[in-house]
Coordinates of C-alpha atoms in Angstrom, one line a residue:
Chain A
X1 CA -100.0 39.5 -68.8
X2 CA -96.9 39.7 -71.0
X3 CA -94.3 37.1 -70.4
X4 CA -90.7 36.9 -71.8
X5 CA -87.3 35.4 -71.1
X6 CA -84.7 37.7 -69.6
X7 CA -82.2 39.1 -72.1
X8 CA -79.0 39.3 -70.0
X9 CA -76.8 42.0 -71.5
X10 CA -73.8 41.8 -69.2
X11 CA -72.5 40.1 -66.1
X12 CA -70.3 41.8 -63.5
X13 CA -68.3 39.8 -60.9
X14 CA -68.0 37.8 -58.8
X15 CA -65.8 40.2 -56.9
X16 CA -63.1 39.5 -54.3
X17 CA -64.4 39.8 -50.7
X18 CA -68.0 39.6 -51.8
X19 CA -69.7 36.3 -51.0
X20 CA -73.2 37.5 -51.9
X21 CA -75.2 40.4 -53.4
X22 CA -78.2 41.3 -51.3
X23 CA -79.4 44.7 -52.7
X24 CA -78.7 46.9 -55.7
X25 CA -79.2 50.6 -56.6
X26 CA -77.9 53.2 -59.1
X27 CA -76.9 56.8 -58.4
X28 CA -76.9 58.0 -62.0
X29 CA -73.3 57.0 -62.6
X30 CA -72.4 54.1 -60.4
X31 CA -74.2 50.9 -59.3
X32 CA -74.1 50.3 -55.5
X33 CA -74.6 46.9 -54.1
X34 CA -75.0 45.5 -50.6
X35 CA -72.5 42.8 -49.7
X36 CA -73.2 41.8 -46.1
X37 CA -70.9 44.1 -44.1
X38 CA -70.2 46.7 -46.7
X39 CA -71.7 48.6 -49.6
X40 CA -69.7 48.5 -52.9
X41 CA -69.8 50.9 -55.9
X42 CA -69.4 49.5 -59.4
X43 CA -68.7 51.4 -62.6
X44 CA -71.2 49.8 -65.1
X45 CA -69.0 50.8 -68.1
X46 CA -65.6 49.4 -66.9
X47 CA -67.1 46.7 -64.7
X48 CA -64.6 47.7 -61.9
X49 CA -65.5 48.3 -58.3
X50 CA -64.1 51.5 -56.8
X51 CA -65.5 52.5 -53.4
X52 CA -66.4 50.4 -50.4
X53 CA -68.4 51.8 -47.5
X54 CA -68.3 49.8 -44.2
X55 CA -71.9 49.6 -43.2
X56 CA -74.0 46.5 -42.4
X57 CA -75.9 45.7 -45.6
X58 CA -78.2 42.6 -45.4
X59 CA -80.9 43.4 -47.9
X60 CA -82.2 46.2 -50.2
X61 CA -80.4 49.4 -51.3
X62 CA -81.9 52.6 -52.6
X63 CA -80.8 56.2 -53.7
X64 CA -82.9 59.4 -53.4
X65 CA -80.6 61.6 -55.5
X66 CA -78.4 62.5 -52.5
X67 CA -78.4 59.7 -50.0
X68 CA -78.1 56.0 -50.0
X69 CA -80.6 53.9 -48.0
X70 CA -79.6 50.5 -46.8
X71 CA -81.5 47.8 -45.0
X72 CA -79.6 46.0 -42.2
X73 CA -81.1 43.7 -39.6
X74 CA -84.5 45.3 -38.8
X75 CA -83.7 48.9 -39.7
X76 CA -83.2 51.2 -42.7
X77 CA -80.0 53.3 -42.6
X78 CA -79.7 56.7 -44.4
X79 CA -76.1 57.0 -45.6
X80 CA -74.0 59.9 -46.9
X81 CA -72.3 58.3 -50.0
X82 CA -69.3 60.7 -49.7
X83 CA -68.4 60.1 -46.1
X84 CA -70.0 56.7 -45.6
X85 CA -71.6 58.0 -42.4
X86 CA -75.0 56.8 -41.2
X87 CA -77.0 60.0 -40.9
X88 CA -80.3 58.5 -39.6
X89 CA -82.0 55.2 -38.9
X90 CA -85.7 54.2 -39.1
X91 CA -87.3 50.9 -38.3
X92 CA -87.9 48.7 -41.3
X93 CA -91.7 48.1 -41.8
X94 CA -91.6 44.3 -41.8
X95 CA -89.3 44.1 -38.7
X96 CA -86.4 42.4 -40.5
X97 CA -88.5 40.3 -42.9
X98 CA -87.7 43.1 -45.4
X99 CA -86.0 42.4 -48.7
X100 CA -86.0 45.1 -51.5
X101 CA -85.8 48.8 -51.2
X102 CA -86.6 51.6 -53.7
X103 CA -87.1 55.4 -53.5
X104 CA -89.7 57.2 -55.6
X105 CA -91.7 60.4 -55.3
X106 CA -90.8 61.2 -51.7
X107 CA -91.4 57.7 -50.4
X108 CA -89.4 54.5 -49.7
X109 CA -90.9 51.3 -51.1
X110 CA -89.9 48.2 -49.1
X111 CA -90.4 44.6 -50.2
X112 CA -91.4 42.0 -47.6
X113 CA -90.0 38.8 -49.0
X114 CA -92.2 35.7 -48.1
X115 CA -95.3 37.8 -47.2
X116 CA -95.4 38.9 -50.9
X117 CA -95.9 42.5 -49.9
X118 CA -94.6 45.9 -50.8
X119 CA -94.9 48.7 -48.2
X120 CA -94.8 52.4 -49.1
X121 CA -93.3 54.2 -46.1
X122 CA -92.3 57.8 -44.9
X123 CA -88.5 58.0 -45.3
X124 CA -88.2 60.2 -42.2
X125 CA -90.3 58.3 -39.7
X126 CA -90.7 54.8 -41.2
X127 CA -94.5 55.1 -40.9
X128 CA -96.3 52.8 -43.3
X129 CA -98.4 54.8 -45.7
X130 CA -99.8 51.9 -47.8
X131 CA -99.3 48.2 -48.4
X132 CA -99.5 46.3 -51.7
X133 CA -100.2 42.6 -51.7
X134 CA -98.6 40.8 -54.7
X135 CA -98.7 37.3 -56.1
X136 CA -95.1 36.3 -55.7
X137 CA -92.2 36.5 -53.2
X138 CA -90.8 40.0 -53.4
X139 CA -87.0 40.6 -53.5
X140 CA -85.8 43.9 -55.0
X141 CA -88.1 46.8 -55.8
X142 CA -87.6 49.5 -58.4
X143 CA -89.5 52.3 -60.0
X144 CA -88.9 53.4 -63.6
X145 CA -91.0 55.8 -65.7
X146 CA -94.0 55.3 -63.3
X147 CA -93.7 51.5 -63.7
X148 CA -93.3 49.5 -60.5
X149 CA -91.1 46.5 -60.9
X150 CA -90.0 43.9 -58.3
X151 CA -87.7 40.9 -58.3
X152 CA -89.2 37.5 -57.5
X153 CA -87.4 34.4 -56.2
X154 CA -89.1 31.3 -54.9
X155 CA -86.8 28.4 -54.9
X156 CA -86.3 27.3 -58.5
X157 CA -88.2 30.2 -60.0
X158 CA -86.9 33.7 -60.3
X159 CA -87.4 36.8 -62.4
X160 CA -88.8 40.3 -62.7
X161 CA -92.4 41.3 -62.3
X162 CA -94.1 44.6 -63.3
X163 CA -97.2 45.2 -61.2
X164 CA -100.0 47.8 -61.2
X165 CA -99.1 50.3 -58.4
X166 CA -102.8 50.6 -57.5
X167 CA -104.1 47.1 -57.5
X168 CA -100.8 45.0 -57.4
X169 CA -102.1 43.0 -60.4
X170 CA -99.2 41.4 -62.3
X171 CA -98.9 43.1 -65.7
X172 CA -95.7 41.7 -67.0
X173 CA -93.2 38.9 -66.1
X174 CA -89.6 38.4 -67.2
X175 CA -88.2 34.9 -66.3
X176 CA -84.6 34.4 -65.4
X177 CA -82.8 31.3 -66.8
X178 CA -82.6 28.3 -64.5
X179 CA -80.0 28.7 -61.8
X180 CA -80.0 32.6 -62.0
X181 CA -81.8 34.5 -59.3
X182 CA -82.8 38.1 -58.7
X183 CA -81.9 39.1 -55.1
X184 CA -81.9 42.9 -55.7
X185 CA -83.2 45.1 -58.4
X186 CA -82.7 48.7 -59.8
X187 CA -83.3 50.3 -63.1
X188 CA -80.7 52.6 -64.7
X189 CA -83.5 55.0 -65.5
X190 CA -83.6 53.9 -69.1
X191 CA -83.2 50.5 -70.9
X192 CA -81.6 48.3 -68.3
X193 CA -82.2 46.7 -64.9
X194 CA -79.3 45.8 -62.6
X195 CA -80.0 42.6 -60.8
X196 CA -78.3 41.3 -57.7
X197 CA -77.3 37.6 -58.1
X198 CA -77.4 36.5 -54.4
X199 CA -74.7 34.0 -53.5
X200 CA -73.3 33.9 -57.1
X201 CA -71.7 37.2 -56.0
X202 CA -72.7 38.7 -59.4
X203 CA -74.6 41.7 -60.7
X204 CA -76.4 41.2 -64.0
X205 CA -77.6 43.8 -66.4
X206 CA -81.0 42.7 -67.9
X207 CA -82.7 44.5 -70.8
X208 CA -85.9 46.2 -69.8
X209 CA -88.7 44.8 -72.0
X210 CA -90.4 47.2 -74.5
Chain B
X1 CA -83.9 36.2 -48.6
X2 CA -84.9 38.9 -46.1
X3 CA -82.6 41.1 -44.1
X4 CA -82.7 39.3 -40.7
X5 CA -82.3 35.9 -42.4
X6 CA -79.2 37.1 -44.2
X7 CA -77.8 38.6 -40.9
X8 CA -78.6 35.4 -39.0
X9 CA -77.2 33.2 -41.7
X10 CA -74.0 35.2 -41.6
X11 CA -73.8 34.8 -37.8
X12 CA -74.3 31.0 -38.2
X13 CA -71.6 30.8 -40.8
X14 CA -69.2 32.6 -38.4
X15 CA -70.0 30.0 -35.7
X16 CA -72.1 32.4 -33.6
X17 CA -75.4 30.6 -32.9
X18 CA -76.5 33.1 -30.2
X19 CA -76.1 35.9 -32.7
X20 CA -78.3 33.9 -35.1
X21 CA -81.0 33.2 -32.5
X22 CA -81.1 36.8 -31.4
X23 CA -82.2 37.7 -34.8
X24 CA -84.9 35.1 -35.5
X25 CA -85.8 33.6 -32.2
X26 CA -89.5 34.6 -32.4
X27 CA -90.0 33.8 -36.1
X28 CA -91.8 30.7 -37.4
X29 CA -91.4 31.1 -41.2
X30 CA -89.5 28.4 -43.0
X31 CA -86.0 29.9 -43.3
X32 CA -86.2 31.2 -39.7
X33 CA -87.1 27.7 -38.4
X34 CA -84.2 26.3 -40.4
X35 CA -81.7 28.8 -38.9
X36 CA -83.1 28.2 -35.4
X37 CA -82.7 24.5 -35.8
X38 CA -79.1 24.7 -37.0
X39 CA -78.3 27.1 -34.1
X40 CA -79.8 24.7 -31.6
X41 CA -77.8 21.9 -33.1
X42 CA -74.6 24.0 -32.7
X43 CA -75.6 24.6 -29.1
X44 CA -76.1 20.9 -28.5
X45 CA -79.9 20.7 -28.0
X46 CA -80.3 18.0 -30.6
X47 CA -83.9 17.1 -29.9
X48 CA -85.1 20.6 -30.3
X49 CA -82.9 21.1 -33.3
X50 CA -84.5 18.1 -35.1
X51 CA -88.0 19.3 -34.4
X52 CA -87.2 22.7 -35.8
X53 CA -85.4 21.5 -38.9
X54 CA -88.1 19.1 -39.7
X55 CA -90.7 21.9 -39.3
X56 CA -88.7 24.0 -41.6
X57 CA -88.6 21.3 -44.3
X58 CA -92.4 21.2 -44.1
X59 CA -92.8 25.0 -44.1
X60 CA -90.8 25.5 -47.3
X61 CA -93.1 25.5 -50.4
X62 CA -93.3 23.0 -53.2
X63 CA -91.3 25.4 -55.4
X64 CA -88.4 25.2 -53.0
X65 CA -87.0 21.7 -53.3
X66 CA -83.4 22.9 -52.8
X67 CA -84.3 24.4 -49.4
X68 CA -86.1 21.2 -48.4
X69 CA -83.1 19.1 -49.4
X70 CA -80.8 21.3 -47.3
X71 CA -83.1 20.8 -44.4
X72 CA -83.0 17.1 -44.9
X73 CA -79.2 17.0 -44.8
X74 CA -79.3 19.1 -41.6
X75 CA -81.8 16.7 -40.1
X76 CA -79.6 13.8 -41.1
X77 CA -76.5 15.4 -39.6
X78 CA -78.4 16.1 -36.3
X79 CA -79.5 12.5 -36.2
X80 CA -75.9 11.4 -36.8
X81 CA -74.8 13.6 -33.9
X82 CA -77.5 12.0 -31.8
X83 CA -76.2 8.6 -33.0
X84 CA -79.6 7.8 -34.5
X85 CA -77.8 6.0 -37.3
X86 CA -80.9 4.6 -39.1
X87 CA -82.5 8.1 -39.3
X88 CA -79.3 9.7 -40.4
X89 CA -79.3 7.5 -43.5
X90 CA -82.9 7.9 -44.6
X91 CA -83.5 10.3 -47.4
X92 CA -79.9 11.4 -47.6
X93 CA -79.3 10.0 -51.1
X94 CA -82.4 11.7 -52.4
X95 CA -81.4 15.0 -50.9
X96 CA -77.9 14.6 -52.4
X97 CA -79.4 14.2 -55.8
X98 CA -81.4 17.4 -55.5
X99 CA -78.3 19.3 -54.3
X100 CA -76.3 17.9 -57.3
X101 CA -79.0 18.8 -59.7
X102 CA -79.0 22.4 -58.4
X103 CA -75.3 22.5 -58.6
X104 CA -75.1 23.2 -54.8
X105 CA -71.6 21.6 -54.7
X106 CA -70.7 22.6 -51.2
X107 CA -73.8 21.1 -49.6
X108 CA -73.7 18.1 -51.9
X109 CA -70.2 17.5 -50.7
X110 CA -71.3 18.0 -47.1
X111 CA -74.0 15.3 -47.6
X112 CA -71.5 12.9 -49.0
X113 CA -69.2 13.5 -46.1
X114 CA -72.0 12.8 -43.7
X115 CA -72.6 9.5 -45.4
X116 CA -68.9 8.7 -45.2
X117 CA -68.8 9.4 -41.5
X118 CA -71.8 7.2 -40.9
X119 CA -70.3 4.4 -42.8
X120 CA -67.1 4.7 -40.8
X121 CA -69.0 4.5 -37.5
X122 CA -70.8 1.4 -38.5
X123 CA -67.5 -0.2 -39.6
X124 CA -67.8 0.0 -43.4
X125 CA -64.2 1.3 -43.4
X126 CA -63.3 0.3 -47.0
X127 CA -66.5 1.8 -48.5
X128 CA -65.9 5.0 -46.4
X129 CA -62.3 5.3 -47.7
X130 CA -63.3 4.8 -51.3
X131 CA -66.0 7.4 -51.0
X132 CA -63.6 9.8 -49.3
X133 CA -61.1 9.4 -52.2
X134 CA -63.8 10.2 -54.7
X135 CA -64.8 13.4 -52.8
X136 CA -63.6 16.6 -54.5
X137 CA -62.2 18.8 -51.6
X138 CA -62.4 21.8 -53.9
X139 CA -66.2 21.8 -53.7
X140 CA -66.2 21.7 -49.9
X141 CA -66.6 24.6 -47.5
X142 CA -63.6 25.1 -45.1
X143 CA -65.6 23.5 -42.3
X144 CA -66.4 20.4 -44.4
X145 CA -62.8 20.2 -45.6
X146 CA -61.7 20.2 -41.9
X147 CA -64.0 17.2 -41.2
X148 CA -62.9 15.4 -44.4
X149 CA -59.2 15.8 -43.3
X150 CA -60.1 14.6 -39.8
X151 CA -61.8 11.5 -41.2
X152 CA -58.7 10.8 -43.4
X153 CA -56.5 11.2 -40.3
X154 CA -58.8 8.8 -38.4
X155 CA -58.5 6.2 -41.2
X156 CA -54.7 6.6 -41.2
X157 CA -54.7 6.0 -37.4
X158 CA -56.7 2.8 -37.9
X159 CA -54.0 1.6 -40.3
X160 CA -51.4 2.7 -37.7
X161 CA -49.9 5.1 -40.3
X162 CA -48.7 7.9 -38.1
X163 CA -47.1 9.8 -41.0
X164 CA -50.3 10.0 -43.1
X165 CA -52.3 10.8 -39.9
X166 CA -50.0 13.7 -39.1
X167 CA -50.3 15.1 -42.7
X168 CA -54.1 14.9 -42.5
X169 CA -54.3 16.6 -39.1
X170 CA -52.1 19.4 -40.4
X171 CA -54.4 19.9 -43.3
X172 CA -57.4 19.8 -40.9
X173 CA -55.8 22.5 -38.8
X174 CA -55.2 24.8 -41.8
X175 CA -58.8 24.3 -43.0
X176 CA -60.2 24.9 -39.5
X177 CA -58.3 28.2 -39.2
X178 CA -59.9 29.2 -42.6
X179 CA -63.3 28.2 -41.3
X180 CA -62.7 30.3 -38.1
X181 CA -65.0 28.1 -36.1
X182 CA -63.7 27.8 -32.5
X183 CA -65.3 24.4 -31.8
X184 CA -63.8 23.0 -35.0
X185 CA -60.4 24.3 -34.1
X186 CA -60.7 22.7 -30.7
X187 CA -61.7 19.4 -32.3
X188 CA -58.7 19.4 -34.6
X189 CA -56.4 20.1 -31.6
X190 CA -58.0 17.1 -29.8
X191 CA -57.4 14.9 -32.8
X192 CA -53.8 16.1 -33.0
X193 CA -53.3 15.1 -29.4
X194 CA -54.3 11.5 -30.3
X195 CA -50.9 11.3 -31.9
X196 CA -49.2 11.9 -28.6
X197 CA -51.6 9.7 -26.6
X198 CA -50.8 6.0 -26.2
X199 CA -52.6 4.2 -29.0
X200 CA -51.8 0.7 -28.0
X201 CA -49.8 -1.6 -25.6
X202 CA -46.5 -3.3 -26.6
X203 CA -45.9 -6.6 -24.9
X204 CA -42.4 -7.9 -25.5
X205 CA -40.1 -10.3 -23.5
X206 CA -42.3 -10.1 -20.4
X207 CA -42.7 -6.3 -20.5
X208 CA -46.0 -4.5 -21.1
X209 CA -46.0 -0.8 -21.8
X210 CA -48.1 1.8 -23.6
X211 CA -46.8 3.1 -26.9
X212 CA -47.5 6.0 -29.3
X213 CA -48.7 5.7 -32.9
X214 CA -45.3 6.9 -34.1
X215 CA -43.5 4.0 -32.3
X216 CA -45.9 1.6 -33.9
X217 CA -44.9 3.1 -37.2
X218 CA -41.2 2.7 -36.4
X219 CA -41.8 -0.9 -35.3
X220 CA -43.1 -1.7 -38.8
X221 CA -39.7 -0.7 -40.3
X222 CA -37.6 -2.7 -37.8
X223 CA -36.8 -6.4 -37.7
X224 CA -39.7 -7.2 -35.4
X225 CA -42.3 -9.9 -35.9
X226 CA -45.3 -7.9 -34.7
X227 CA -48.3 -9.9 -33.6
X228 CA -51.0 -7.2 -33.9
X229 CA -54.0 -7.9 -31.7
X230 CA -55.6 -4.7 -32.7
X231 CA -56.2 -6.1 -36.2
X232 CA -55.5 -9.9 -35.7
X233 CA -52.6 -10.0 -38.0
X234 CA -48.9 -11.0 -37.8
X235 CA -46.6 -8.7 -39.6
X236 CA -43.0 -8.5 -40.5
X237 CA -41.8 -5.9 -43.0
X238 CA -44.0 -6.3 -46.0
X239 CA -45.3 -9.7 -45.1
X240 CA -48.7 -9.7 -43.4
X241 CA -50.6 -12.7 -42.3
X242 CA -54.3 -12.1 -41.6
X243 CA -55.8 -14.3 -38.8
X244 CA -59.0 -12.3 -38.1
X245 CA -61.1 -15.3 -39.3
X246 CA -59.0 -17.8 -37.4
X247 CA -59.3 -16.7 -33.7
X248 CA -57.9 -19.9 -32.2
X249 CA -54.8 -19.7 -34.3
X250 CA -54.3 -16.1 -33.4
X251 CA -54.7 -16.8 -29.7
X252 CA -52.1 -19.5 -29.8
X253 CA -49.7 -17.2 -31.8
X254 CA -50.3 -14.4 -29.4
X255 CA -49.6 -16.5 -26.3
X256 CA -46.3 -17.7 -27.8
X257 CA -45.3 -14.2 -28.9
X258 CA -45.9 -12.8 -25.4
X259 CA -43.7 -15.5 -23.9
X260 CA -40.9 -15.3 -26.5
X261 CA -38.1 -16.2 -26.3
X262 CA -39.4 -18.6 -23.7
X263 CA -41.8 -21.4 -24.5
X264 CA -45.5 -21.8 -23.4
X265 CA -46.6 -25.0 -21.6
X266 CA -49.3 -27.1 -23.4
X267 CA -51.8 -26.7 -20.6
X268 CA -51.4 -22.9 -20.6
X269 CA -52.1 -22.9 -24.4
X270 CA -55.1 -25.1 -24.0
X271 CA -56.5 -22.9 -21.2
X272 CA -56.1 -19.8 -23.3
X273 CA -57.2 -21.1 -26.7
X274 CA -60.0 -23.4 -25.6
X275 CA -61.7 -21.1 -23.2
X276 CA -60.4 -22.2 -19.8
X277 CA -61.3 -25.9 -20.0
X278 CA -59.3 -28.4 -18.0
X279 CA -56.7 -30.0 -20.3
X280 CA -57.5 -33.6 -21.1
X281 CA -56.2 -36.0 -23.8
X282 CA -58.8 -34.8 -26.4
X283 CA -57.6 -31.2 -25.9
X284 CA -54.0 -32.2 -26.3
X285 CA -55.0 -33.8 -29.6
X286 CA -56.9 -30.7 -30.7
X287 CA -53.9 -28.6 -29.7
X288 CA -51.6 -30.7 -31.9
X289 CA -54.0 -30.1 -34.9
X290 CA -54.2 -26.4 -34.3
X291 CA -50.5 -26.0 -33.9
X292 CA -50.0 -27.9 -37.2
X293 CA -52.4 -25.4 -38.9
X294 CA -50.6 -22.4 -37.3
X295 CA -47.2 -23.8 -38.3
X296 CA -48.4 -23.9 -42.0
X297 CA -49.9 -20.4 -41.9
X298 CA -47.0 -18.5 -40.3
X299 CA -44.2 -20.3 -42.1
X300 CA -43.2 -17.1 -44.1
X301 CA -42.4 -15.3 -40.9
X302 CA -41.7 -17.7 -38.1
X303 CA -41.4 -21.3 -37.1
X304 CA -43.2 -23.2 -34.3
X305 CA -41.0 -25.5 -32.4
X306 CA -41.9 -28.2 -29.9
X307 CA -40.2 -28.1 -26.5
X308 CA -40.2 -30.6 -23.7
X309 CA -43.2 -29.0 -22.0
X310 CA -44.9 -27.1 -24.9
X311 CA -44.2 -24.9 -27.9
X312 CA -42.1 -21.8 -28.7
X313 CA -41.7 -19.4 -31.6
X314 CA -38.4 -19.4 -33.5
X315 CA -37.4 -16.4 -35.7
X316 CA -34.2 -15.7 -37.6
X317 CA -31.3 -14.3 -35.6
X318 CA -31.5 -10.5 -35.1
X319 CA -35.3 -10.6 -35.2
X320 CA -37.5 -9.9 -32.1
X321 CA -41.0 -10.8 -31.4
X322 CA -43.6 -8.4 -29.9
X323 CA -47.4 -8.2 -29.4
X324 CA -49.3 -5.0 -30.1
X325 CA -52.5 -5.0 -28.0
X326 CA -55.5 -2.7 -27.4
X327 CA -55.0 -0.2 -24.7
X328 CA -58.0 -1.7 -22.9
X329 CA -58.9 -5.3 -23.3
X330 CA -62.2 -6.7 -22.1
X331 CA -65.2 -8.3 -23.6
X332 CA -67.2 -5.1 -23.9
X333 CA -64.3 -3.1 -25.5
X334 CA -66.3 -2.6 -28.8
X335 CA -69.2 -1.0 -26.9
X336 CA -66.7 1.1 -24.9
X337 CA -64.9 2.2 -28.0
X338 CA -68.1 3.6 -29.6
X339 CA -69.2 5.3 -26.4
X340 CA -65.8 6.9 -25.9
X341 CA -66.5 9.4 -28.7
X342 CA -68.3 11.4 -26.0
X343 CA -71.7 11.3 -27.6
X344 CA -74.9 9.9 -26.1
X345 CA -76.0 6.6 -27.7
X346 CA -79.1 4.6 -27.5
X347 CA -78.7 0.8 -27.1
X348 CA -80.4 0.4 -30.5
X349 CA -77.9 2.7 -32.2
X350 CA -75.0 0.7 -30.6
X351 CA -76.6 -2.5 -31.9
X352 CA -76.7 -1.0 -35.4
X353 CA -73.1 0.1 -35.2
X354 CA -71.8 -3.2 -33.9
X355 CA -74.0 -5.4 -36.1
X356 CA -75.1 -7.3 -33.1
X357 CA -78.5 -7.8 -31.3
X358 CA -79.8 -5.2 -28.9
X359 CA -80.0 -7.9 -26.2
X360 CA -76.3 -8.5 -26.5
X361 CA -75.5 -4.8 -26.4
X362 CA -77.8 -4.4 -23.4
X363 CA -75.9 -7.1 -21.5
X364 CA -72.6 -5.5 -22.2
X365 CA -74.0 -2.1 -21.1
X366 CA -75.3 -3.5 -17.9
X367 CA -71.9 -5.0 -17.1
X368 CA -70.1 -1.7 -17.9
X369 CA -72.6 0.3 -15.9
X370 CA -72.1 -1.9 -12.8
X371 CA -68.3 -1.4 -13.1
X372 CA -68.8 2.4 -13.4
X373 CA -67.4 2.6 -17.0
X374 CA -70.5 4.0 -18.6
X375 CA -73.4 6.1 -17.4
X376 CA -77.1 6.0 -18.4
X377 CA -79.5 8.9 -18.7
X378 CA -83.3 8.8 -19.2
X379 CA -85.8 6.0 -19.1
X380 CA -87.3 3.5 -21.5
X381 CA -86.9 4.4 -25.2
X382 CA -85.3 7.8 -24.3
X383 CA -82.5 6.1 -22.4
X384 CA -79.1 7.2 -23.6
X385 CA -75.6 5.9 -22.7
X386 CA -72.3 7.7 -22.3
X387 CA -68.9 6.6 -21.5
X388 CA -67.0 7.8 -18.5
X389 CA -64.0 9.5 -20.1
X390 CA -60.9 7.3 -20.5
X391 CA -58.1 9.8 -20.0
X392 CA -54.8 9.1 -21.7
X393 CA -56.0 6.6 -24.2
X394 CA -57.3 7.0 -27.6
X395 CA -59.7 4.3 -28.5
X396 CA -59.8 5.0 -32.2
X397 CA -57.8 1.8 -32.8
X398 CA -60.4 -0.3 -31.0
X399 CA -63.0 0.2 -33.7
X400 CA -62.1 -1.6 -36.9
X401 CA -60.8 -4.9 -35.7
X402 CA -63.7 -5.5 -33.4
X403 CA -66.0 -4.6 -36.3
X404 CA -64.7 -7.5 -38.2
X405 CA -66.2 -9.9 -35.7
X406 CA -69.7 -9.2 -36.7

């Protein structure tokens, strides 16, 4: 297993009216993050927030190319980013113990925090297709170039883990500095991860290890 | 954190314990147990709350010391609310150190504030005040800031400083509005009403009437020799003579102040100061000695003159004499003052708070119970005591002076 320290490229926030960041995704241009009772978009170049959608947003966030997905309470909402309307709702696989959310290859991937699990589900019905059992508490989940990454946060220890999508074996670990946590995770599709910073109210850009 | 824990935590922070319970009522993982415990505490089921928070502390893993420390502070606060003072102190310092080390300033401040409130309740007023001054309000949550301001207001009331109390209660009201917690807002309102509730009795020239804290404040600035039975001091302007450790002298002074400008017969003084014994020659001799001592002590503010049948106080022209007394005076007043906070107390907790033996407290409680002033619930070790409410009187002032006795 490869192990390294996180290289934090940039910090965004804290932002007014945002007391915590629970989930993070990237739509190709903007970062979206979950802030309790709204979703906020952030321009990663300027560092400014621009749009706010009023939807409950308590955990992971994902983007499928057209729609945003957002966990709230014990359900996953499918949201039109233009209008902010909730188009559909499916039950979350862990019944509200859900943390991170990612979209890849026609499925949603949902982290179950303290159970150390990642569920692959059908985005239309919520049916569980497969469950991976990992070694660490799972926060955010993200796919990049057929690599499956998830955030970890257990008390004083937090970081990013790359796991084998077949066996859930930990292949690589990136440790966050003391006092910094990863509550949500999304890749920019290239060299960076955007990490939610929980009650710090920050979003951090961390370099993807090579 | 997972989705429902976030949602339930937000409900708790907004003062909605039912909203929090709706989300995690059936869950037994560590954070859910902690949230259920805090929600039960907010709803007043302290026994259940303690069990849950303790279970949460055990359920958090060895890598989660911060979460365990927060559970410990919650458990201490619940113990404090249940007036289990010994349990509310244990482990609090260790928890505070972990919170500090993790830079969790809001919770560290909250833990400190809890310790301050406990000290106040057991009569360590000076230590509480010093710790409160050292507390950085900027670190505190609006709810903790509200409590800190209430405590400061309570301290000001004990010093009979109505101006400072009013400022503190105004601050508390602002912080409570920011916290948006209805029960906290109600508590601040109740505290504010203490300022318009009789805080003491004023006995002067044969008249005995209830007075407000503001009037006490005014008295301090007028030409009155105030014999303050709430704190066992004689005060005029800046001059203050403490007699808390000389109860016989204070009793003599008070008797003369109540009668002023008339004198008090020797026999009456002997009866009051020497506990109702028949006056004989040895008592008269002892009275002469004590009067001599009193004369020396109060020389800066008044003179003790002999009259044909006894003694009288003489003060400069234009000065009056008045006695400030507790709203309620009886031997069990200290017990009653503690009980009147509306919480349920065990006799053991009362003994800790008063610094006296459990047997003494038990006797006082039995007496108060017979006269219908307190009520008991439960049996044996689970027995708890509550005061029948005392409408119209704040008993805040009863606490500190009576604490000095122990």
